[in-house]
JSON list of C-alpha atoms in Angstrom, two decimals:
[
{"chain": "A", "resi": 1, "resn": "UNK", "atom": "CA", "xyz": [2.35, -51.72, 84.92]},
{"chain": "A", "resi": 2, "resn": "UNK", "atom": "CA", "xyz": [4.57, -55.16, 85.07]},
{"chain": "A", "resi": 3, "resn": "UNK", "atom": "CA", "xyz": [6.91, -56.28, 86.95]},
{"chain": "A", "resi": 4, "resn": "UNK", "atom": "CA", "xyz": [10.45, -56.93, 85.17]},
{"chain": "A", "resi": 5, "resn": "UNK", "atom": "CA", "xyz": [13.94, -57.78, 86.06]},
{"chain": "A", "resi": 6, "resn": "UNK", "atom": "CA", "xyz": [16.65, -56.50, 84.14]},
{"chain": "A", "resi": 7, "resn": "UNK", "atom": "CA", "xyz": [20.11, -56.62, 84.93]},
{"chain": "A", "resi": 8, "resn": "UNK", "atom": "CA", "xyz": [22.46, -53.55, 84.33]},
{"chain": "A", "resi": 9, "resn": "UNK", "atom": "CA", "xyz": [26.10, -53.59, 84.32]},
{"chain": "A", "resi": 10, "resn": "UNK", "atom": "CA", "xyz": [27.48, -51.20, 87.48]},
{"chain": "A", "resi": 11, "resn": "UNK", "atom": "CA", "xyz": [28.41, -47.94, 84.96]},
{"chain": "A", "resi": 12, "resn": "UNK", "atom": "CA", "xyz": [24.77, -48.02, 83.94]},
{"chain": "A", "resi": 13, "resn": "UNK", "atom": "CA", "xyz": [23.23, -48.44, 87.69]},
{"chain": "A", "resi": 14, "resn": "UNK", "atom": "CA", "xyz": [25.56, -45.40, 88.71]},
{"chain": "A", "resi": 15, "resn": "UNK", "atom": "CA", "xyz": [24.54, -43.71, 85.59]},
{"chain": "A", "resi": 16, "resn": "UNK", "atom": "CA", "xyz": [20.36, -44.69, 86.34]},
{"chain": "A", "resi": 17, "resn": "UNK", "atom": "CA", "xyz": [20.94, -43.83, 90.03]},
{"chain": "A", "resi": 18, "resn": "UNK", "atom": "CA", "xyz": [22.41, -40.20, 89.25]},
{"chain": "A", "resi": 19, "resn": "UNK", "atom": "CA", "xyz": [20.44, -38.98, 87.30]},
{"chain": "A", "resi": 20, "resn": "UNK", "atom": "CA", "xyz": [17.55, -40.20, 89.47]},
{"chain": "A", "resi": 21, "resn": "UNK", "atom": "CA", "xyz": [19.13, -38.45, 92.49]},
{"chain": "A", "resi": 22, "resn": "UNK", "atom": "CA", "xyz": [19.97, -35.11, 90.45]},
{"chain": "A", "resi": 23, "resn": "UNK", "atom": "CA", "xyz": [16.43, -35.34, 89.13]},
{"chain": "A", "resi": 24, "resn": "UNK", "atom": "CA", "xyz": [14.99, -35.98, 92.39]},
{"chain": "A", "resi": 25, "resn": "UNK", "atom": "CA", "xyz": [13.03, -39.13, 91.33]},
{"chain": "A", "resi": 26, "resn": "UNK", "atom": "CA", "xyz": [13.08, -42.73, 91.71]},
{"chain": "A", "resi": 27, "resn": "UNK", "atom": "CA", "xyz": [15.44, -44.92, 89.49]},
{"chain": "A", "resi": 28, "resn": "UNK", "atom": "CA", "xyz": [12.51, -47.13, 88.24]},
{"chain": "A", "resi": 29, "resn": "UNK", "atom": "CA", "xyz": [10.81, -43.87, 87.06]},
{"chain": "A", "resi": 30, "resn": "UNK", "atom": "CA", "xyz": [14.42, -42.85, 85.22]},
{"chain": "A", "resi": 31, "resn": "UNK", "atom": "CA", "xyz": [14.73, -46.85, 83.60]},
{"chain": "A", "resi": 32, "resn": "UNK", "atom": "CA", "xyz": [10.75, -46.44, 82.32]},
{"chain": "A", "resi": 33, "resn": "UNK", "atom": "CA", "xyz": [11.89, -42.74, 80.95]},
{"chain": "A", "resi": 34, "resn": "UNK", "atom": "CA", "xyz": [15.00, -44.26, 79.32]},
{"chain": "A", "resi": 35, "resn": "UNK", "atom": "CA", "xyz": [13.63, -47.21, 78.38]},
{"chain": "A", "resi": 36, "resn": "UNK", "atom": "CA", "xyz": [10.69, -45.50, 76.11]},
{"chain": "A", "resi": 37, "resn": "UNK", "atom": "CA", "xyz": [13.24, -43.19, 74.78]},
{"chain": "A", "resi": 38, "resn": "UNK", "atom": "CA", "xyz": [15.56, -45.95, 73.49]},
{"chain": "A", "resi": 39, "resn": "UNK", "atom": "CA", "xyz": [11.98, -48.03, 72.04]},
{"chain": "A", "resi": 40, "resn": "UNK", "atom": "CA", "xyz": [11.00, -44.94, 69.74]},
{"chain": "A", "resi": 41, "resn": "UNK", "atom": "CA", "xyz": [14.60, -44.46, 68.45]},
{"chain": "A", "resi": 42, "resn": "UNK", "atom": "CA", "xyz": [14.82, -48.34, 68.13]},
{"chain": "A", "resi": 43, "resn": "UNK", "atom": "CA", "xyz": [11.45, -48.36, 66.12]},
{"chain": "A", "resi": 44, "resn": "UNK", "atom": "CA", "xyz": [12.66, -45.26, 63.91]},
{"chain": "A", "resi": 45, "resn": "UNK", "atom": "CA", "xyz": [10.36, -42.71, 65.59]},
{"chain": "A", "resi": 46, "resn": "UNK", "atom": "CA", "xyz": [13.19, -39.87, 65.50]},
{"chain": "A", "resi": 47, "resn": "UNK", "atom": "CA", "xyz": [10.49, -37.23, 66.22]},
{"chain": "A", "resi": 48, "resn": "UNK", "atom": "CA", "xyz": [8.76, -38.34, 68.59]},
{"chain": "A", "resi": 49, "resn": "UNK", "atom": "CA", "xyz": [11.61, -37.63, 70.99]},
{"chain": "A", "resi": 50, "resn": "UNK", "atom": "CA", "xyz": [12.27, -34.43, 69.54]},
{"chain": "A", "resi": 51, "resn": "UNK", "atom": "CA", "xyz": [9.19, -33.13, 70.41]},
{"chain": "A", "resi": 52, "resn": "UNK", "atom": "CA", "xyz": [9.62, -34.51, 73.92]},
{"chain": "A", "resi": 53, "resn": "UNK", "atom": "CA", "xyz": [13.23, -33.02, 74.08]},
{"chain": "A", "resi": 54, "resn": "UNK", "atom": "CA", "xyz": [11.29, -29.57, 73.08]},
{"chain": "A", "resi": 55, "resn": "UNK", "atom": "CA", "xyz": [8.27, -30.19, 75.83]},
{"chain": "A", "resi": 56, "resn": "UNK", "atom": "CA", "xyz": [10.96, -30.53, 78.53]},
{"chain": "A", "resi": 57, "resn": "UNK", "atom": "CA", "xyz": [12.48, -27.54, 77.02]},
{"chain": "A", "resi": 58, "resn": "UNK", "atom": "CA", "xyz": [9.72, -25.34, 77.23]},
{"chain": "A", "resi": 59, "resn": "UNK", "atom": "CA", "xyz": [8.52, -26.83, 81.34]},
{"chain": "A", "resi": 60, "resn": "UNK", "atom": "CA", "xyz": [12.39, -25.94, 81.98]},
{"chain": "A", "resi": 61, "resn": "UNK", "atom": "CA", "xyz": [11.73, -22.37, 80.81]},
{"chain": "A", "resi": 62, "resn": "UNK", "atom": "CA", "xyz": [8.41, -22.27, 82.71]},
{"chain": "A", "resi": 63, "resn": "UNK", "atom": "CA", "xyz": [10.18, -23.01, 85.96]},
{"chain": "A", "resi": 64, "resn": "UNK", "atom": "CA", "xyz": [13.12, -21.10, 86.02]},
{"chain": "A", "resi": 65, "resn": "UNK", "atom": "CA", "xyz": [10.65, -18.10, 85.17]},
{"chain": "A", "resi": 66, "resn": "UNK", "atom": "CA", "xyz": [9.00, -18.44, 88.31]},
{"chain": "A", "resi": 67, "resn": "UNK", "atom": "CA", "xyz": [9.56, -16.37, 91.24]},
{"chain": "A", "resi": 68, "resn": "UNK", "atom": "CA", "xyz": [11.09, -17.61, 94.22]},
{"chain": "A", "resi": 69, "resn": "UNK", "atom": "CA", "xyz": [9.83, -17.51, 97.36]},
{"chain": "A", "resi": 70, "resn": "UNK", "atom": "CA", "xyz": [12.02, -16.17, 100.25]},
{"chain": "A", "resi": 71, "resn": "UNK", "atom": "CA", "xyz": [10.26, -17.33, 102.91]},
{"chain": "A", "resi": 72, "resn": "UNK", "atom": "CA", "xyz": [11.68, -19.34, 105.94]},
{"chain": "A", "resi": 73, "resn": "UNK", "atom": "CA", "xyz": [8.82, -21.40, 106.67]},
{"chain": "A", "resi": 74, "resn": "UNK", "atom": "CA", "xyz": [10.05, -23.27, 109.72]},
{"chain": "A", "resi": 75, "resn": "UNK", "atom": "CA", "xyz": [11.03, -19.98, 111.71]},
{"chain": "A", "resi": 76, "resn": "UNK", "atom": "CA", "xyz": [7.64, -18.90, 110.82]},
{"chain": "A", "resi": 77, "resn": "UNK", "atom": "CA", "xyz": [6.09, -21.87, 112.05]},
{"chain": "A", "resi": 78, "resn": "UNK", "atom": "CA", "xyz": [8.68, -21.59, 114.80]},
{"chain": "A", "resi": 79, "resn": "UNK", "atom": "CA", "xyz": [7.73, -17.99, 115.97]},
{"chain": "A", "resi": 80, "resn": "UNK", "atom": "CA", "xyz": [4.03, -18.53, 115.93]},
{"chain": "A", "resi": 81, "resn": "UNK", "atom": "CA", "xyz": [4.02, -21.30, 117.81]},
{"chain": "A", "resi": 82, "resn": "UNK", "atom": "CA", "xyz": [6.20, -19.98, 120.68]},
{"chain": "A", "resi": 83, "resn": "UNK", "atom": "CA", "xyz": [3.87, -16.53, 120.33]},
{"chain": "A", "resi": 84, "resn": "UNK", "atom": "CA", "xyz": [0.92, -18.49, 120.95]},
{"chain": "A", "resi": 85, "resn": "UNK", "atom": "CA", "xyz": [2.74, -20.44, 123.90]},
{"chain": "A", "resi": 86, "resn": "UNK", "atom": "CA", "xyz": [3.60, -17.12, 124.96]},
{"chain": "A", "resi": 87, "resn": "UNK", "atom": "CA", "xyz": [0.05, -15.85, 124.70]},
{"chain": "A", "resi": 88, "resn": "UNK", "atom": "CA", "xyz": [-1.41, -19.44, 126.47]},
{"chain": "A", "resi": 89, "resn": "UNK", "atom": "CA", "xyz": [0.99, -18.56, 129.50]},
{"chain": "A", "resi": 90, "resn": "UNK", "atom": "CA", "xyz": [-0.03, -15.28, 130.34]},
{"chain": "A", "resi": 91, "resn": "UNK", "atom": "CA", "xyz": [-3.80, -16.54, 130.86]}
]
């Protein structure tokens, strides 16, 4: 990758920067993403992002068909540690 400076107006930082946030990703990662989008409508290549609109479709799909897991994992981690404290002070 290179290095390049661009300067946005403020609606399209706040626009870059919530997305990034909702998204839970960096804005440089959301620019590149946007950026490569815009080139292959720019350069007429229509389907290209059609097919990418349909891959994130279909890895959308993917996760909100997977189970959640209901597990508190720092009362877990909590509770074993203070049973094994509990354990080292009755030797």
């Amino acid at each position: 990758m290179e290095r390049y400076q661009v300067l946005l107006d403020p609606q399209q930082k706040e626009r870059v920067q919530r997305i990034a946030e909702k998204q839970r990703r960096s804005a440089a990662s959301v620019l590149r993403q946007a950026l490569d989008i815009g080139l292959d409508v720019l350069e007429g290549k229509r389907d290209v992002w059609e097919r990418r609109m349909k891959i994130l479709g279909k890895a959308r799909q993917r996760l909100q068909n997977l189970p959640l897991i209901e597990i508190d994992l720092v009362n877990t981690d909590r509770q074993e540690r203070e049973d094994e404290m509990e354990q080292l002070w009755r030797l």
